[in-house]
mmCIF file of C-alpha atoms in Angstrom:
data_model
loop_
_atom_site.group_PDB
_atom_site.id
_atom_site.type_symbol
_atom_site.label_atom_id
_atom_site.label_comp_id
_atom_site.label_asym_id
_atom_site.label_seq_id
_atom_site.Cartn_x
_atom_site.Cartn_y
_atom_site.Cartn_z
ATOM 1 C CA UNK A 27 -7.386 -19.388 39.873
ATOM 2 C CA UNK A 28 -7.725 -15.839 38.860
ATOM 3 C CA UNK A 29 -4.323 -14.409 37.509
ATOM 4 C CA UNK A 30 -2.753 -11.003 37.912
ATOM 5 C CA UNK A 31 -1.698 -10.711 33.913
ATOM 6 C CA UNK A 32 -2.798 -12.782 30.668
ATOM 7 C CA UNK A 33 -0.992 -11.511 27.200
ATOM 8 C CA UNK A 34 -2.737 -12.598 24.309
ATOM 9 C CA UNK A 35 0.027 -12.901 21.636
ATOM 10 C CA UNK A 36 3.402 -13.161 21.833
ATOM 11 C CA UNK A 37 6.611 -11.320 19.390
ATOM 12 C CA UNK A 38 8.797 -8.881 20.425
ATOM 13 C CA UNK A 39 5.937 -6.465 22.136
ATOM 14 C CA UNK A 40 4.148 -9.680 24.225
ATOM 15 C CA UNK A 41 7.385 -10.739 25.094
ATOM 16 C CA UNK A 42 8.544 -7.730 26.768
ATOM 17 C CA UNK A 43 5.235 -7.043 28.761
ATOM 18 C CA UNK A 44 5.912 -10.897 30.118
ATOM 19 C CA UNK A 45 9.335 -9.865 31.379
ATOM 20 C CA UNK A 46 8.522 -6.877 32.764
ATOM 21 C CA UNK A 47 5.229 -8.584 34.331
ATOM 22 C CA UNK A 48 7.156 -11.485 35.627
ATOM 23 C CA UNK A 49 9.804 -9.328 37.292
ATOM 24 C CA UNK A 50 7.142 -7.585 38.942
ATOM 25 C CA UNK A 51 6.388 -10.809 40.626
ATOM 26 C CA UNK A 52 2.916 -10.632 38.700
ATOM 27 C CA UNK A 53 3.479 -14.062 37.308
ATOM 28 C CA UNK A 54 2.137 -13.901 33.465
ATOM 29 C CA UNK A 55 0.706 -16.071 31.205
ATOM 30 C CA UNK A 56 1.294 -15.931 27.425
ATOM 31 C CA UNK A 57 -0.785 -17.574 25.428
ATOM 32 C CA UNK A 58 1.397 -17.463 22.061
ATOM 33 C CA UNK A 59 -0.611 -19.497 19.875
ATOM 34 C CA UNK A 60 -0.147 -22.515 18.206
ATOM 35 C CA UNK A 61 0.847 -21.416 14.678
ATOM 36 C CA UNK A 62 2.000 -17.371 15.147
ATOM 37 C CA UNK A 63 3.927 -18.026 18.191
ATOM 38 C CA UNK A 64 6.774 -14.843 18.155
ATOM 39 C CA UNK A 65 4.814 -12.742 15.775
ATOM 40 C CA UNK A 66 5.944 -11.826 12.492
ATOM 41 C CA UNK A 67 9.887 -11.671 13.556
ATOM 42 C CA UNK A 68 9.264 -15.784 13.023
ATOM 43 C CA UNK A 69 9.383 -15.117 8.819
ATOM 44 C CA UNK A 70 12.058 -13.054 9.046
ATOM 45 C CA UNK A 71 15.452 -14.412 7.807
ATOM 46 C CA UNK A 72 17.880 -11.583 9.429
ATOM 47 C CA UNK A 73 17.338 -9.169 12.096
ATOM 48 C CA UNK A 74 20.055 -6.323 11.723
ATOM 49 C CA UNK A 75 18.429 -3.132 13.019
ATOM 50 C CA UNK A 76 17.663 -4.363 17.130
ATOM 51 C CA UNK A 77 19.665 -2.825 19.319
ATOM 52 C CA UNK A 78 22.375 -4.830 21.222
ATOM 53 C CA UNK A 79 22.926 -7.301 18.360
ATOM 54 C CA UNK A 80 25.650 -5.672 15.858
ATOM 55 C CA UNK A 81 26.299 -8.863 13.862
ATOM 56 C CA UNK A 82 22.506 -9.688 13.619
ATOM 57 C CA UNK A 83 20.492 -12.761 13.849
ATOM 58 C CA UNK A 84 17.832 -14.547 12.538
ATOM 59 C CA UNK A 85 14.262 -13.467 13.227
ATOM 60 C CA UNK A 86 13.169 -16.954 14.843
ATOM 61 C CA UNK A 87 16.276 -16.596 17.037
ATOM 62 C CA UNK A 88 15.612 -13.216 18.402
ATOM 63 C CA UNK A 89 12.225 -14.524 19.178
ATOM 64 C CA UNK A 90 13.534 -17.497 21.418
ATOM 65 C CA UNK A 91 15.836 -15.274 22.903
ATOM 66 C CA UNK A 92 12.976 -13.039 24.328
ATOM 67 C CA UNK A 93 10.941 -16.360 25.186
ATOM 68 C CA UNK A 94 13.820 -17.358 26.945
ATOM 69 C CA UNK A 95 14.403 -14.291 28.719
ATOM 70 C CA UNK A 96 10.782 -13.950 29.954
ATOM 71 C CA UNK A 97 10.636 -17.540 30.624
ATOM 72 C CA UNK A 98 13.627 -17.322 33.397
ATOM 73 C CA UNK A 99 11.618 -14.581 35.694
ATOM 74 C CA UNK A 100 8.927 -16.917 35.664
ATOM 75 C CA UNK A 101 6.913 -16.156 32.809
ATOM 76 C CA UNK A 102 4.351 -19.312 31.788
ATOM 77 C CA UNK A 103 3.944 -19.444 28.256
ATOM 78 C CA UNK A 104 1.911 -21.628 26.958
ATOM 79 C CA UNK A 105 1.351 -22.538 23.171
ATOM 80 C CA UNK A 106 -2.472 -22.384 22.994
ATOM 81 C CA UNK A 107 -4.804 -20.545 20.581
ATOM 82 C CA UNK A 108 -7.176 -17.692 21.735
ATOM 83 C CA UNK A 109 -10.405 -18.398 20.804
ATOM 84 C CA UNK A 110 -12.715 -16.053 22.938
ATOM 85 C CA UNK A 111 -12.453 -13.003 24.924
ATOM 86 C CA UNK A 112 -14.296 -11.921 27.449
ATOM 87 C CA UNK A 113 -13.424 -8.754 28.370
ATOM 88 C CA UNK A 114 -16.121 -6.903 30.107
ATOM 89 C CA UNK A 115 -15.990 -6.276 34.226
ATOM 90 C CA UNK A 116 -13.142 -6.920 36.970
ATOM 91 C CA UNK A 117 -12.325 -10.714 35.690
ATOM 92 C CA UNK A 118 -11.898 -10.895 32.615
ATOM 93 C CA UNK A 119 -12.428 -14.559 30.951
ATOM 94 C CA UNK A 120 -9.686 -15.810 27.830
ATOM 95 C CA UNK A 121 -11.069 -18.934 26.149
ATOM 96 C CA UNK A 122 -8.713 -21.627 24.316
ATOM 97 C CA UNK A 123 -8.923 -24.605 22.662
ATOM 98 C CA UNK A 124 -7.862 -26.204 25.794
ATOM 99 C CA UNK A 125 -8.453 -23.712 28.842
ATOM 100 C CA UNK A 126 -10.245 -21.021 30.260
ATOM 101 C CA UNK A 127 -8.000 -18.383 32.008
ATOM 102 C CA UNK A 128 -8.945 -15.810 34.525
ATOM 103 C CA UNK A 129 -7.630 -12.816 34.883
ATOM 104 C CA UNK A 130 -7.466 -9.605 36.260
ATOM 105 C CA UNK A 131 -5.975 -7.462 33.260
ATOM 106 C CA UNK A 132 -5.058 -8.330 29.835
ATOM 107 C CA UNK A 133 -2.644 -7.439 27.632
ATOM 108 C CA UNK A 134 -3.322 -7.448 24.151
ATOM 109 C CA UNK A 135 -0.615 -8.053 21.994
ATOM 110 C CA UNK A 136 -1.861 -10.039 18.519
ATOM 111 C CA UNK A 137 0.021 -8.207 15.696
ATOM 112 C CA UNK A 138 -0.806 -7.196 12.353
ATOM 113 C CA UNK A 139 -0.500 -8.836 9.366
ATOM 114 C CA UNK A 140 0.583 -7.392 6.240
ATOM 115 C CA UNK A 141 -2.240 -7.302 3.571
ATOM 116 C CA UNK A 142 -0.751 -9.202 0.600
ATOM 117 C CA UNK A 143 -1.677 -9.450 -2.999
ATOM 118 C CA UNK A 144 -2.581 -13.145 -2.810
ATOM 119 C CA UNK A 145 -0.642 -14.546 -5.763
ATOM 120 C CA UNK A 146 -0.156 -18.017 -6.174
ATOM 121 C CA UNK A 147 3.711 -18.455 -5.184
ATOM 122 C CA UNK A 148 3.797 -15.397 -2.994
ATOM 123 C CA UNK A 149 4.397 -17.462 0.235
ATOM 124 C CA UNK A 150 7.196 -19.085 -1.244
ATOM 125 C CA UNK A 151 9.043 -16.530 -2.105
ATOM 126 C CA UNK A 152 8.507 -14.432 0.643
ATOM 127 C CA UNK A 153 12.037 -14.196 2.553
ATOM 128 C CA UNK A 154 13.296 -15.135 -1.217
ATOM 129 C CA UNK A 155 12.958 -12.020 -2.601
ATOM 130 C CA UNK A 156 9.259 -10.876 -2.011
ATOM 131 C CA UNK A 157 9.374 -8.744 1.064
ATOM 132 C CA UNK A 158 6.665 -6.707 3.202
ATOM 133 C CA UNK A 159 9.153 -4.049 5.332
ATOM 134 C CA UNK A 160 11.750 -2.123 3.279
ATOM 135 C CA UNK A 161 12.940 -1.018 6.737
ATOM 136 C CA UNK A 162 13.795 -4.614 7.172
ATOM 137 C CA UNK A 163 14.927 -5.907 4.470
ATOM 138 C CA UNK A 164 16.319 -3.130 2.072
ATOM 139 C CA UNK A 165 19.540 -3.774 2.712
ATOM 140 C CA UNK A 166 19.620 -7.540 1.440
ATOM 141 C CA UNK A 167 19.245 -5.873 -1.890
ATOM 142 C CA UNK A 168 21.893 -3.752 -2.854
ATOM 143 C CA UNK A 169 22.273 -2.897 -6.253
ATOM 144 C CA UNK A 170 19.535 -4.940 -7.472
ATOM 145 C CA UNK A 171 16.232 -3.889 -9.846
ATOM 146 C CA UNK A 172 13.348 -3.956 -7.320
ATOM 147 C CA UNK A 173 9.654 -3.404 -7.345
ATOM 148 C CA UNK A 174 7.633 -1.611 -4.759
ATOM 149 C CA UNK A 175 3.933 -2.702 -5.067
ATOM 150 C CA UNK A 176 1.203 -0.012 -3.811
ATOM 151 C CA UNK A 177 0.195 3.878 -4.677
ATOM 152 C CA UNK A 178 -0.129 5.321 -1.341
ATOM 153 C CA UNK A 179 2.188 7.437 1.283
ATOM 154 C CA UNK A 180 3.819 3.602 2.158
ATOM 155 C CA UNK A 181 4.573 2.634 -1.310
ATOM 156 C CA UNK A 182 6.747 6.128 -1.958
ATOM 157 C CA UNK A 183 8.408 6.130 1.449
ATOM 158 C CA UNK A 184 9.327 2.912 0.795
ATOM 159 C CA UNK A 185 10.056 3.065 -2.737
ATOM 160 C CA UNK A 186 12.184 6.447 -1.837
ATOM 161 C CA UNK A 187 14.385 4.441 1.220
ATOM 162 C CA UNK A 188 14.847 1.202 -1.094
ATOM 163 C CA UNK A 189 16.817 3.900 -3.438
ATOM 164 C CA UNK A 190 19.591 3.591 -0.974
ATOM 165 C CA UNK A 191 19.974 0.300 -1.706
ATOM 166 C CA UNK A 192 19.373 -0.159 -4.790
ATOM 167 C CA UNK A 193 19.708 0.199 -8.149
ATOM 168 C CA UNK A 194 16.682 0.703 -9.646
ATOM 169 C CA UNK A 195 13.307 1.077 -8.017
ATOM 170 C CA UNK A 196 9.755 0.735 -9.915
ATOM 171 C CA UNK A 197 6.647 1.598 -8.321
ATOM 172 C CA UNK A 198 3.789 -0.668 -9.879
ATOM 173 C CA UNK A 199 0.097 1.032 -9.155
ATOM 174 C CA UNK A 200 -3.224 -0.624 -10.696
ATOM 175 C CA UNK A 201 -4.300 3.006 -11.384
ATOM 176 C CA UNK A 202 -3.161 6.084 -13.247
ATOM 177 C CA UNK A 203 -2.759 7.874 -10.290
ATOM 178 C CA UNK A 204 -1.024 7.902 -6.592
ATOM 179 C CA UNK A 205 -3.498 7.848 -3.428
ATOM 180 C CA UNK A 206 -0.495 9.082 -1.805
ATOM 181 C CA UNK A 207 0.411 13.141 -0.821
ATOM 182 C CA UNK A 208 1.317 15.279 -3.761
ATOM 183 C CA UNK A 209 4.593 15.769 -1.303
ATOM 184 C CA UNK A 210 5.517 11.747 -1.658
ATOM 185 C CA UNK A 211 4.204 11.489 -4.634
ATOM 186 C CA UNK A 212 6.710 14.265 -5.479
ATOM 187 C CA UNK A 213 9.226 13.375 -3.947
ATOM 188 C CA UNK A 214 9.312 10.233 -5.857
ATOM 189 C CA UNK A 215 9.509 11.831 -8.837
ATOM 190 C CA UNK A 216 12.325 13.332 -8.306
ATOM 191 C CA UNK A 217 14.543 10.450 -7.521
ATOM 192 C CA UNK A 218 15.971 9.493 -10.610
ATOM 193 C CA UNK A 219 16.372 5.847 -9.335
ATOM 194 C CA UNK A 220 12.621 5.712 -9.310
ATOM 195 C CA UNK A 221 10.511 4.527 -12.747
ATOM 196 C CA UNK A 222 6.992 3.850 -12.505
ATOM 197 C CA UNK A 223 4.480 1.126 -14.026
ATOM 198 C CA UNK A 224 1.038 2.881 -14.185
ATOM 199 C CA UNK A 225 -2.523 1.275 -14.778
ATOM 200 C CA UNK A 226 -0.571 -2.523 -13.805
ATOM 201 C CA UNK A 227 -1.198 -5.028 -11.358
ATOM 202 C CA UNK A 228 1.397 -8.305 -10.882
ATOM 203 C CA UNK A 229 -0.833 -11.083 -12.089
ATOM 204 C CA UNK A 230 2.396 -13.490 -11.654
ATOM 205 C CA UNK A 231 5.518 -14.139 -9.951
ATOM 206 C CA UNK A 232 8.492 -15.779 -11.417
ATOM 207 C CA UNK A 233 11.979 -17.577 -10.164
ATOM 208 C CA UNK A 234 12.234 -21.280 -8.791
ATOM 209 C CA UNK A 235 14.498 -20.419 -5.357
ATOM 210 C CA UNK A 236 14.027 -16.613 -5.817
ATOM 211 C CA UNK A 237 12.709 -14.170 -7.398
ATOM 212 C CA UNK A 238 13.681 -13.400 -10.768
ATOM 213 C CA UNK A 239 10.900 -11.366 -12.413
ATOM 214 C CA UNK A 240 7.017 -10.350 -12.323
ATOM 215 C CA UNK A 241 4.822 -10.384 -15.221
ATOM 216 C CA UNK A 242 2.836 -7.399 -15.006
ATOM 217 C CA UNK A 243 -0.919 -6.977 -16.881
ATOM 218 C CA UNK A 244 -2.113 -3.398 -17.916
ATOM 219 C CA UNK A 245 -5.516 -2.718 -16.282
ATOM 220 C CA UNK A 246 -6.704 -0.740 -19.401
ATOM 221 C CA UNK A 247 -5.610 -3.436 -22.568
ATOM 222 C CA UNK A 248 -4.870 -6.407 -20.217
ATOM 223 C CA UNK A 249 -1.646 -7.147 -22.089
ATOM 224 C CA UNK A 250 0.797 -8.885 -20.056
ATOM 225 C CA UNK A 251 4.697 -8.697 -19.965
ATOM 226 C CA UNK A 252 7.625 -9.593 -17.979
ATOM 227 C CA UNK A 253 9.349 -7.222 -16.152
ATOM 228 C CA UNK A 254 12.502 -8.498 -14.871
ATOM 229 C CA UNK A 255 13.478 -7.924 -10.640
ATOM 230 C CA UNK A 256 14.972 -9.450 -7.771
ATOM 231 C CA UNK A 257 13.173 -8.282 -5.209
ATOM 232 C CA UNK A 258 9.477 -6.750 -5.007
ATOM 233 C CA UNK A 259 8.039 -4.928 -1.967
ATOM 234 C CA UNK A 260 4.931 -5.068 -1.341
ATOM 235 C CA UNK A 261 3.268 -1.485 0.433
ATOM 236 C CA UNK A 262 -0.632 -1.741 0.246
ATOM 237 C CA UNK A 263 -1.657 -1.766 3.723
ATOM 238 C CA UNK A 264 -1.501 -3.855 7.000
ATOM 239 C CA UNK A 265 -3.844 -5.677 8.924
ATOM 240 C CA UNK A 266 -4.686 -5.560 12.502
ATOM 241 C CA UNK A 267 -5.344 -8.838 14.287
ATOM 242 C CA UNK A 268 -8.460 -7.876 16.577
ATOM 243 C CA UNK A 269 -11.379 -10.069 15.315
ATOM 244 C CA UNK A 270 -11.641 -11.274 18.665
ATOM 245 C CA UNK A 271 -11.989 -7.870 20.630
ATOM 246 C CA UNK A 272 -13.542 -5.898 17.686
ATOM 247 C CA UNK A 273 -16.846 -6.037 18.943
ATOM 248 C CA UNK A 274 -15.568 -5.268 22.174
ATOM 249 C CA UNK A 275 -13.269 -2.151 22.530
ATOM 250 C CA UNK A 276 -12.602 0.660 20.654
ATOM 251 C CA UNK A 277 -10.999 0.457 17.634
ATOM 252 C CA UNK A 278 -9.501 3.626 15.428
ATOM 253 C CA UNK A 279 -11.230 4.181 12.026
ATOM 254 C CA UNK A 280 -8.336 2.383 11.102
ATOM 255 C CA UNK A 281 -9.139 -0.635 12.277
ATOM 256 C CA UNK A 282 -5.874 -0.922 15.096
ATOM 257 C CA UNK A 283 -7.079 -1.040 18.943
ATOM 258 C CA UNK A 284 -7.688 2.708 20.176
ATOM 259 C CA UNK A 285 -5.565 3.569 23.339
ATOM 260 C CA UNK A 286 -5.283 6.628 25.624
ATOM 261 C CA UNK A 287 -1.635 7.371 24.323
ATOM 262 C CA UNK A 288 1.276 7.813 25.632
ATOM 263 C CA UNK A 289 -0.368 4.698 27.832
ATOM 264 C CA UNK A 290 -1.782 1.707 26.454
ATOM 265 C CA UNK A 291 -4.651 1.542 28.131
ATOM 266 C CA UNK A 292 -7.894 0.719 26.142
ATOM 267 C CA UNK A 293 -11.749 1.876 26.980
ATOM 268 C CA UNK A 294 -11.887 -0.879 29.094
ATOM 269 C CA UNK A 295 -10.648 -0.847 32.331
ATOM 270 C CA UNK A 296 -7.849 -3.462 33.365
ATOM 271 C CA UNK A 297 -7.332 -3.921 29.231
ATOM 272 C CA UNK A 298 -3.759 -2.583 27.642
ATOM 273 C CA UNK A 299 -2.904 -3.116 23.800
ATOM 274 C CA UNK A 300 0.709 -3.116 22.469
ATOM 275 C CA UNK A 301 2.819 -3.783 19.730
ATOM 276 C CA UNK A 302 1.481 -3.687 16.075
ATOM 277 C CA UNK A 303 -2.284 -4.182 16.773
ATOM 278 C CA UNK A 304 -2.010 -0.817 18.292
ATOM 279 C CA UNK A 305 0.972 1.076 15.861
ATOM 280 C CA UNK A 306 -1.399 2.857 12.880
ATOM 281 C CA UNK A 307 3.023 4.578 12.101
ATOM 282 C CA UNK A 308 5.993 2.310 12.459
ATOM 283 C CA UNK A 309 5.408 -1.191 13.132
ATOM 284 C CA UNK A 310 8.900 -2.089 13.881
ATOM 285 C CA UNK A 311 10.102 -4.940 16.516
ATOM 286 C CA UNK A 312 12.372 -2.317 18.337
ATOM 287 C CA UNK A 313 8.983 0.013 18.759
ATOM 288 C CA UNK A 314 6.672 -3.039 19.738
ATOM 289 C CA UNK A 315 9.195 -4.156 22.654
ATOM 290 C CA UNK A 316 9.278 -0.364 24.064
ATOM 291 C CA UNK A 317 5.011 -0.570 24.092
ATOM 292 C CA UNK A 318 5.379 -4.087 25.102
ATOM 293 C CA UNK A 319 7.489 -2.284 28.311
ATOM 294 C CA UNK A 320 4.425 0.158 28.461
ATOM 295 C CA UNK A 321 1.580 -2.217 28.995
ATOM 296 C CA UNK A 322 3.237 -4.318 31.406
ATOM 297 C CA UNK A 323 3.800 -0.525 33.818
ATOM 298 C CA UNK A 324 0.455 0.387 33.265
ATOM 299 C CA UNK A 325 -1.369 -3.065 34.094
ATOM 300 C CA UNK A 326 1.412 -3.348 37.146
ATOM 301 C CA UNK A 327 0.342 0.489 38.007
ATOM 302 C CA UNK A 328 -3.339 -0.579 37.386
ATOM 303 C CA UNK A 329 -3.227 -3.603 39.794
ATOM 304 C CA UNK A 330 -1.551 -1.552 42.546
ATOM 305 C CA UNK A 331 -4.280 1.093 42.193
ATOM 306 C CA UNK A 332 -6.967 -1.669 43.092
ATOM 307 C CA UNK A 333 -6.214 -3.516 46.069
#
């Protein structure tokens, strides 16, 4: 059977090309994966910023919502890993673990993943105060002593929102200098919430349920100490899930999937990319849904155009 749509991926952006798919009668498949099924929304503790929810809710639950949603036009999603893609003329081919689907466009939708710093309790405390998205979590730390990990444009635009929050920010950067704009870096500078920790990298975390402190090791003496926080940020970079279509389609310099914006269309005909894999700027559930939206149009628009 060849089908009219395949998303690869799920979260808020595959989610939303299903529904719109499946209420164009184009009867999707979404293959969500076995392990990152609902995209990075899944380690989020509490959504507050997507529209039409005013009280919040958990990540997982906005997640099952959307599942739920795309699910009732008809939507079959099915929790199998991706593990080839054949892209390449009118049928493309999408290899499992279990099946092979065919298909005549596919939506890419596989995320990023922020880069971390690959400390030895960092999983554990992430949702416990270690956090990736200031835009997402700032607010959970009011009046608190935080740390913002990273020395480029990210780390000060972060560093400089977090300030609404809370009460003191430090920026910790392994070098003597910022990567980022002499305008951020500025900026910064100028906020006299903001302290910095130059020529340091966190070597440890500390705190049994939550955070509680980092100990910090200078670059240049390698002396350590303890620097006491609640919460620490970390800003150095994301990464875009396309090792299976990397040798395939065109990527930005970047890394993310390259697409004929405002569209989502790829180089390759019948191929759309949305949400994060394809965001290089904001990377926010609100923004993957709206591209999620986009991709469906243009592969409906794309299947109409070829009969």
């Amino acid at each position: 059977m060849v089908h009219d749509v395949v998303i690869v991926g799920s979260g808020p952006a595959g989610y939303t090309a299903a529904i719109y798919a499946a209420r164009a009668q184009l009867k999707p498949i979404v293959l969500a994966g076995s392990v990152t099924a609902g995209g990075a929304l899944m380690n989020t503790t509490e959504v507050e910023n997507f529209p039409g929810f005013p009280e919040g809710l958990m990540g997982p639950d906005l997640m099952a919502r959307m599942q739920e949603q795309a699910e009732r036009f008809g939507t079959d999603v099915r929790f199998e890993d991706v593990i080839k893609l054949e892209l390449d003329g009118d049928i493309k081919r999408v290899t499992t673990d279990d099946n092979v689907y065919e298909a005549k466009t596919v939506i890419l939708s596989t995320g990023s993943e922020y880069r971390k710093l690959g400390l030895k309790d960092e999983d554990r405390l992430s949702g416990h105060g270690v956090s990736y998205c200031a835009t997402c979590d700032g607010f959970f730390f009011r009046d608190q002593d935080i740390i913002v990990v990273g020395g480029g444009d990210s780390a000060m635009e972060e560093a400089t929102f977090l300030t609404t929050f809370a009460r003191s920010v430090t920026i910790v950067h392994r070098r003597d200098e910022f990567r980022a704009s002499p305008f951020m870096v500025k900026k910064a500078e100028n906020n006299p919430k903001i302290r910095f920790e130059f020529n340091a990298v966190v070597k440890e975390l500390r705190g049994e349920d939550s955070l509680t402190g980092v100990v910090l090791e200078d670059t240049v003496t390698g002396e350590e100490r303890v620097l006491d926080a609640t919460g620490m940020f970390v800003a150095i970079g994301q990464i875009p899930r396309t090792e299976l279509v990397k040798d395939q389609i065109a990527l930005e310099d970047s890394g993310y999937v390259a697409v004929d914006h405002p569209s989502t269309r790829t180089n390759i005909p019948g191929v759309f990319a949305c949400g994060d894999v394809a965001d290089t700027t904001y990377q926010q559930a609100i923004t993957a849904a709206a591209s999620g939206c986009r991709a469906a149009l243009d592969a409906q628009h794309f299947l109409e155009q070829a009969e």
